Amino acid sequence: MATEDRADRYPFRDIEARWQRTWEETGQFRVAEDPARPKYYCLEMFPYPSGRIHMGHVRVYTIGDLLARFKWMRGFNVLHPMGWDAFGLPAENAAIDNGVHPAVWTHENIANMKTQLKRLGMSYDWDRELATCDPSYYRWEQLVFIRMFERGLAYKQRSRVNWCPSCQTILANEQVEDGRCWRCDSEVTTKEIEGWFFKITDYAEELLAWTDRMPGWPERVLTMQRNWIGKSEGAEFNLPVAGRAGLAITIFTTRPDTSFGMTYAVLAPEHPLVDSLVTGADEAERVRAFRQEVARETEIERLAADRPKRGLRLSARAVNPFTGKEIPLFLADYVLMGYGTGAIMAVPGEDQRDWDFARQHGLDIIATVKRPDGWEDTQAYTGEGVKINSGFLDGLSIEEAKRRAIDWLVEEGIGRSKINYRLRDWGISRQRYWGAPIPILYCERCGMVPEKIENLPVVLPQDVQISGKGGSPLAEVATFVHATCPKCGGRARRDTDTMDTFVESSWYFLRYCSPRYEGGMFERSAAEYWMPVDQYIGGIEHAVLHLLYARFYTKVLRDFGMITLDEPFAALLSQGMVIKDGAKMSKSKGNVVDPDDMIRRFGADATRLFTLFAAPPERDLEWTESGVEGASRFLNRLWRFVHGHAQELTGGAVAGALSDAGRVFRRTIHETIARVTVDVERDFHFNTAISAIMELVNALHDFERDSLDRTAREERGALLREAVEVALRLIGPVCPHVAEEMWRGLGHDRSLFAEPWPAADTAALARERVTVVVQVDGKVRGRLTVDVSAPEQAVREQALAEDKVRPWLDGRQVAKVVVVPGRLVNIVTRA
Ligand SMILES: [Zn+2]
Ligand SMILES: [Zn+2]
């Protein structure tokens, strides 16, 4: 297209390719530990190699690259690595659809995306690149798996789990969003299956406690994690089953104060005690049918407040130990086995779900908290108040009554105080092929045995039939399944599930510290030097997935004595989405912008500039073509200026006193430095930082135009050069190629990114003030102190508002105001 090669456009294709090559050849961004320098670990969440970089990637990597380059210039030793979260389902689905092996598909995609990232000019240390599907990578998590297995932190259990019928695999609780699969959006069902779990619940309290000690994280993400962990304090106690000596149901409640209002109790349909409570074939059949009905509901449906609650009354009855009275016993869908003890005492007076259920089933409702005046009994009451209808608790406040009820349970020997968490253990078994094998074998004689450490890695076999018909594909690979028992040398079968890919992403940031290290998961000294990640950047969608798993895994490694590190990420930035025409870019909406297309038409620098300029990083970014064009125009204008003034820009440093205009311009230069530094370093307001640089470039043009006759030639040249150099250094982290090109063009032989970030000169920032005389109709009426460079308009307004001057203007009209800068304001009036 003709417009693409307009003569007034700077040659960005040539420039970008050249500097990308140079940075790579000179190893500009290759790093090693250097205890003499402060380190900065800048990390963007690594991508899944889907095949193409999209605009969301461009945004997050551009933010990371800006920070990395900025920190280089601030004197930090910067680790900025990139790699590939390379296991996962899409590769397997591509294999099913197109017959291409997941490994081939993945490696081709990695090659494509790497080329694209390089075209964007990202400052990665490519020597540290890693792909998680590489056996030299996953062997270390197999080793850690075995250590976890030995300590009971990895365990196998048959349980009812989330099942994605489309992905044909188990999902962890964190991977179910509103009842749907996090990856494919299919409705999730449940399935009773045997699988491996990581005992993240052992770390619930620590994971929660640290959320108050992570000031670098967005409050929103911390709140999501706190809610997900869901700590609640209460009591656990036993309800005897009437007429069945020795049989009792353990319940958990956060409101032991309401125990006197317990008018029935509920068991989760899956509760293991149910079978021993059932009497007779009829009841057994009713229970079986009820369980089947409930199994069809998702957990979200079961917990939904606004739907009828299914219940089945059992013939057995329980005893409320507080009142000694018998109460009915139900199975109900709104009680889940996974929370608390899988059984609850129902207190319909003070719990809305219990209220709804009691109303539906005609059960008693007893208020145990005094209602406020005018309260209408149409719902449960959950507010404050004095205890009533509660025996020895009557008259107490809710808090006092909770404590007193727990004391009583302890005295009676039937209960205790208890803390519960909503967090469940992390189910990591996946019934799929493209993942890291679980290093466990099943021996006929020895049972479950971990693979020998020296036999690691357990390599994922390549020759496998992937049908997508369900069941672990590895189970079909005889050479993989049939193995030797590491303990007795007898015949054994391998576990044929693979690990959740979130296991790989739970430690890749540690591997980057020493990616080729052969002696372990990471070289300790390197990890101790680089960790924690100083700035982590990635989407909010990982708030309770990756970000929680990685925190947990790091703590496990710490407790194994592998590193002294409590938290992996010191600071987190969650960038907003890239949207177009008001919607997230997606193929189905037809609003996808291809980064390659943008780079080809406008260059990587203009694309990066627009991405950072169009919105603050946490906000959504609306993509507009005119915006990229604007970014491109700005760069062209700067380019033309620098090239058009090559002669003048050879000047040396500013010497001696400056003219008034020169002083004002120099102050603008240094004010810009101060603003941009704060915006980038403290506030992450990259968009306002860029505005400030654009204003500086405007001021540069103005000064160039206005100073020709007013300012001495040396001063003019020196100031133009200072302004251009400052502008290039400030814009460098945003638009590295064109900035580097112009920088070298000014005669510098070192890279711009080896230069220090400019420092604002405090002397230049100082404002000189002068006293100005104010006359009204030729007579001195007052004095003003104003900034020497204050614009005329500001001086005029200040003069008219001056207290000593205003009385002389009373009842008169201002006809004219004459300002003699730095000396005098004369106000001419008429009646
Ligand atoms: Zn799915
Ligand atoms: Zn054996």
PDB file of C-alpha atoms in Angstrom, residues 552-692:
ATOM      1  CA  PHE A 552       1.525 -22.687  48.182  1.00  0.00           C
ATOM      2  CA  TYR A 553       4.205 -24.487  46.180  1.00  0.00           C
ATOM      3  CA  THR A 554       6.848 -21.951  47.169  1.00  0.00           C
ATOM      4  CA  LYS A 555       6.027 -22.499  50.841  1.00  0.00           C
ATOM      5  CA  VAL A 556       6.324 -26.267  50.363  1.00  0.00           C
ATOM      6  CA  LEU A 557       9.777 -25.835  48.795  1.00  0.00           C
ATOM      7  CA  ARG A 558      10.736 -23.581  51.695  1.00  0.00           C
ATOM      8  CA  ASP A 559       9.623 -26.217  54.180  1.00  0.00           C
ATOM      9  CA  PHE A 560      11.690 -28.797  52.298  1.00  0.00           C
ATOM     10  CA  GLY A 561      14.670 -26.550  53.038  1.00  0.00           C
ATOM     11  CA  MET A 562      15.258 -25.755  49.367  1.00  0.00           C
ATOM     12  CA  ILE A 563      15.027 -21.970  49.730  1.00  0.00           C
ATOM     13  CA  THR A 564      14.426 -19.311  52.367  1.00  0.00           C
ATOM     14  CA  LEU A 565      11.480 -17.567  50.816  1.00  0.00           C
ATOM     15  CA  ASP A 566       7.983 -17.108  52.154  1.00  0.00           C
ATOM     16  CA  GLU A 567       6.298 -15.532  49.174  1.00  0.00           C
ATOM     17  CA  PRO A 568       7.294 -15.701  45.502  1.00  0.00           C
ATOM     18  CA  PHE A 569       5.922 -12.369  44.232  1.00  0.00           C
ATOM     19  CA  ALA A 570       6.692  -9.125  46.071  1.00  0.00           C
ATOM     20  CA  ALA A 571       4.420  -7.049  43.871  1.00  0.00           C
ATOM     21  CA  LEU A 572       1.695  -7.843  41.409  1.00  0.00           C
ATOM     22  CA  LEU A 573       0.199  -5.784  38.632  1.00  0.00           C
ATOM     23  CA  SER A 574      -2.994  -7.091  37.064  1.00  0.00           C
ATOM     24  CA  GLN A 575      -3.436  -5.436  33.704  1.00  0.00           C
ATOM     25  CA  GLY A 576      -6.825  -4.821  32.140  1.00  0.00           C
ATOM     26  CA  MET A 577      -8.091  -6.361  28.928  1.00  0.00           C
ATOM     27  CA  VAL A 578      -7.624  -5.114  25.400  1.00  0.00           C
ATOM     28  CA  ILE A 579     -11.022  -4.402  23.932  1.00  0.00           C
ATOM     29  CA  LYS A 580     -12.240  -3.138  20.597  1.00  0.00           C
ATOM     30  CA  ASP A 581     -15.637  -1.666  19.762  1.00  0.00           C
ATOM     31  CA  GLY A 582     -16.493  -2.100  23.450  1.00  0.00           C
ATOM     32  CA  ALA A 583     -15.903  -5.870  23.607  1.00  0.00           C
ATOM     33  CA  LYS A 584     -13.050  -8.214  24.402  1.00  0.00           C
ATOM     34  CA  MET A 585     -11.215  -9.158  21.220  1.00  0.00           C
ATOM     35  CA  SER A 586     -12.382 -12.545  20.012  1.00  0.00           C
ATOM     36  CA  LYS A 587     -12.640 -14.405  16.757  1.00  0.00           C
ATOM     37  CA  SER A 588     -16.367 -14.876  17.205  1.00  0.00           C
ATOM     38  CA  LYS A 589     -16.907 -11.124  17.506  1.00  0.00           C
ATOM     39  CA  GLY A 590     -14.672 -10.442  14.524  1.00  0.00           C
ATOM     40  CA  ASN A 591     -12.876  -7.628  16.340  1.00  0.00           C
ATOM     41  CA  VAL A 592      -9.416  -9.180  16.588  1.00  0.00           C
ATOM     42  CA  VAL A 593      -6.445  -6.969  15.778  1.00  0.00           C
ATOM     43  CA  ASP A 594      -3.370  -8.878  14.677  1.00  0.00           C
ATOM     44  CA  PRO A 595      -0.171  -7.609  16.315  1.00  0.00           C
ATOM     45  CA  ASP A 596       1.876  -8.610  13.260  1.00  0.00           C
ATOM     46  CA  ASP A 597      -0.316  -6.429  11.093  1.00  0.00           C
ATOM     47  CA  MET A 598       0.209  -3.461  13.420  1.00  0.00           C
ATOM     48  CA  ILE A 599       3.961  -4.017  13.501  1.00  0.00           C
ATOM     49  CA  ARG A 600       4.084  -4.220   9.720  1.00  0.00           C
ATOM     50  CA  ARG A 601       2.086  -1.045   9.203  1.00  0.00           C
ATOM     51  CA  PHE A 602       3.209   1.161  12.065  1.00  0.00           C
ATOM     52  CA  GLY A 603       6.216  -0.569  13.610  1.00  0.00           C
ATOM     53  CA  ALA A 604       6.728  -2.194  16.994  1.00  0.00           C
ATOM     54  CA  ASP A 605       7.570   1.120  18.655  1.00  0.00           C
ATOM     55  CA  ALA A 606       4.324   2.823  17.636  1.00  0.00           C
ATOM     56  CA  THR A 607       2.340  -0.265  18.660  1.00  0.00           C
ATOM     57  CA  ARG A 608       4.053  -0.307  22.047  1.00  0.00           C
ATOM     58  CA  LEU A 609       3.621   3.427  22.481  1.00  0.00           C
ATOM     59  CA  PHE A 610      -0.103   3.269  21.817  1.00  0.00           C
ATOM     60  CA  THR A 611      -0.539   0.243  24.098  1.00  0.00           C
ATOM     61  CA  LEU A 612       1.042   2.064  27.024  1.00  0.00           C
ATOM     62  CA  PHE A 613      -0.478   5.454  26.261  1.00  0.00           C
ATOM     63  CA  ALA A 614      -4.118   4.525  25.678  1.00  0.00           C
ATOM     64  CA  ALA A 615      -4.995   3.531  29.252  1.00  0.00           C
ATOM     65  CA  PRO A 616      -3.504   3.082  32.731  1.00  0.00           C
ATOM     66  CA  PRO A 617      -2.302  -0.523  33.037  1.00  0.00           C
ATOM     67  CA  GLU A 618      -5.013  -1.834  35.374  1.00  0.00           C
ATOM     68  CA  ARG A 619      -7.796  -0.483  33.175  1.00  0.00           C
ATOM     69  CA  ASP A 620      -9.221  -1.958  29.992  1.00  0.00           C
ATOM     70  CA  LEU A 621      -7.626  -0.601  26.855  1.00  0.00           C
ATOM     71  CA  GLU A 622      -9.830   0.306  23.922  1.00  0.00           C
ATOM     72  CA  TRP A 623      -7.957  -0.405  20.718  1.00  0.00           C
ATOM     73  CA  THR A 624      -8.342   2.204  18.001  1.00  0.00           C
ATOM     74  CA  GLU A 625      -6.522   2.423  14.736  1.00  0.00           C
ATOM     75  CA  SER A 626      -6.477   6.209  14.960  1.00  0.00           C
ATOM     76  CA  GLY A 627      -4.698   5.828  18.281  1.00  0.00           C
ATOM     77  CA  VAL A 628      -1.877   3.816  16.737  1.00  0.00           C
ATOM     78  CA  GLU A 629      -1.682   6.323  13.905  1.00  0.00           C
ATOM     79  CA  GLY A 630      -1.385   9.100  16.477  1.00  0.00           C
ATOM     80  CA  ALA A 631       1.452   7.254  18.200  1.00  0.00           C
ATOM     81  CA  SER A 632       3.147   6.814  14.857  1.00  0.00           C
ATOM     82  CA  ARG A 633       2.743  10.537  14.041  1.00  0.00           C
ATOM     83  CA  PHE A 634       4.354  11.493  17.325  1.00  0.00           C
ATOM     84  CA  LEU A 635       7.399   9.312  16.656  1.00  0.00           C
ATOM     85  CA  ASN A 636       7.705  10.654  13.125  1.00  0.00           C
ATOM     86  CA  ARG A 637       7.562  14.217  14.379  1.00  0.00           C
ATOM     87  CA  LEU A 638      10.320  13.571  16.910  1.00  0.00           C
ATOM     88  CA  TRP A 639      12.336  11.787  14.249  1.00  0.00           C
ATOM     89  CA  ARG A 640      12.012  14.715  11.820  1.00  0.00           C
ATOM     90  CA  PHE A 641      13.010  17.162  14.513  1.00  0.00           C
ATOM     91  CA  VAL A 642      16.161  15.283  15.438  1.00  0.00           C
ATOM     92  CA  HIS A 643      17.125  14.793  11.806  1.00  0.00           C
ATOM     93  CA  GLY A 644      16.244  18.344  10.837  1.00  0.00           C
ATOM     94  CA  HIS A 645      18.472  19.807  13.546  1.00  0.00           C
ATOM     95  CA  ALA A 646      21.471  17.526  13.290  1.00  0.00           C
ATOM     96  CA  GLN A 647      23.822  20.510  13.052  1.00  0.00           C
ATOM     97  CA  GLU A 648      22.440  22.379  16.031  1.00  0.00           C
ATOM     98  CA  LEU A 649      22.255  19.293  18.240  1.00  0.00           C
ATOM     99  CA  THR A 650      26.033  18.986  18.377  1.00  0.00           C
ATOM    100  CA  GLY A 651      26.274  21.558  21.172  1.00  0.00           C
ATOM    101  CA  GLY A 652      27.940  20.848  24.500  1.00  0.00           C
ATOM    102  CA  ALA A 653      26.566  21.301  27.998  1.00  0.00           C
ATOM    103  CA  VAL A 654      24.890  24.527  28.993  1.00  0.00           C
ATOM    104  CA  ALA A 655      27.491  26.955  30.367  1.00  0.00           C
ATOM    105  CA  GLY A 656      26.971  30.152  32.316  1.00  0.00           C
ATOM    106  CA  ALA A 657      23.769  32.010  33.047  1.00  0.00           C
ATOM    107  CA  LEU A 658      20.787  31.333  30.828  1.00  0.00           C
ATOM    108  CA  SER A 659      18.472  33.816  29.252  1.00  0.00           C
ATOM    109  CA  ASP A 660      14.957  34.028  30.700  1.00  0.00           C
ATOM    110  CA  ALA A 661      13.496  31.931  27.893  1.00  0.00           C
ATOM    111  CA  GLY A 662      16.316  29.432  28.228  1.00  0.00           C
ATOM    112  CA  ARG A 663      15.754  29.123  31.945  1.00  0.00           C
ATOM    113  CA  VAL A 664      12.048  28.498  31.462  1.00  0.00           C
ATOM    114  CA  PHE A 665      12.681  25.848  28.831  1.00  0.00           C
ATOM    115  CA  ARG A 666      15.296  24.113  30.925  1.00  0.00           C
ATOM    116  CA  ARG A 667      12.902  24.026  33.823  1.00  0.00           C
ATOM    117  CA  THR A 668      10.336  22.311  31.586  1.00  0.00           C
ATOM    118  CA  ILE A 669      12.933  19.683  30.680  1.00  0.00           C
ATOM    119  CA  HIS A 670      13.696  18.901  34.306  1.00  0.00           C
ATOM    120  CA  GLU A 671      10.120  19.066  35.467  1.00  0.00           C
ATOM    121  CA  THR A 672       9.366  16.445  32.827  1.00  0.00           C
ATOM    122  CA  ILE A 673      12.119  14.205  34.198  1.00  0.00           C
ATOM    123  CA  ALA A 674      10.686  14.508  37.705  1.00  0.00           C
ATOM    124  CA  ARG A 675       7.131  13.802  36.559  1.00  0.00           C
ATOM    125  CA  VAL A 676       7.963  10.844  34.350  1.00  0.00           C
ATOM    126  CA  THR A 677      10.148   9.259  37.021  1.00  0.00           C
ATOM    127  CA  VAL A 678       7.398   9.378  39.622  1.00  0.00           C
ATOM    128  CA  ASP A 679       4.727   8.261  37.160  1.00  0.00           C
ATOM    129  CA  VAL A 680       6.711   5.220  36.069  1.00  0.00           C
ATOM    130  CA  GLU A 681       8.462   4.202  39.255  1.00  0.00           C
ATOM    131  CA  ARG A 682       5.921   4.893  41.957  1.00  0.00           C
ATOM    132  CA  ASP A 683       2.515   5.055  40.328  1.00  0.00           C
ATOM    133  CA  PHE A 684       2.752   2.926  37.155  1.00  0.00           C
ATOM    134  CA  HIS A 685       0.954   5.784  35.389  1.00  0.00           C
ATOM    135  CA  PHE A 686       2.652   5.047  32.116  1.00  0.00           C
ATOM    136  CA  ASN A 687       0.014   6.926  30.157  1.00  0.00           C
ATOM    137  CA  THR A 688       0.545  10.218  31.991  1.00  0.00           C
ATOM    138  CA  ALA A 689       4.309   9.714  31.814  1.00  0.00           C
ATOM    139  CA  ILE A 690       4.000   9.495  28.035  1.00  0.00           C
ATOM    140  CA  SER A 691       1.796  12.610  27.950  1.00  0.00           C
ATOM    141  CA  ALA A 692       4.511  14.467  29.828  1.00  0.00           C
TER     142      ALA A 692
END
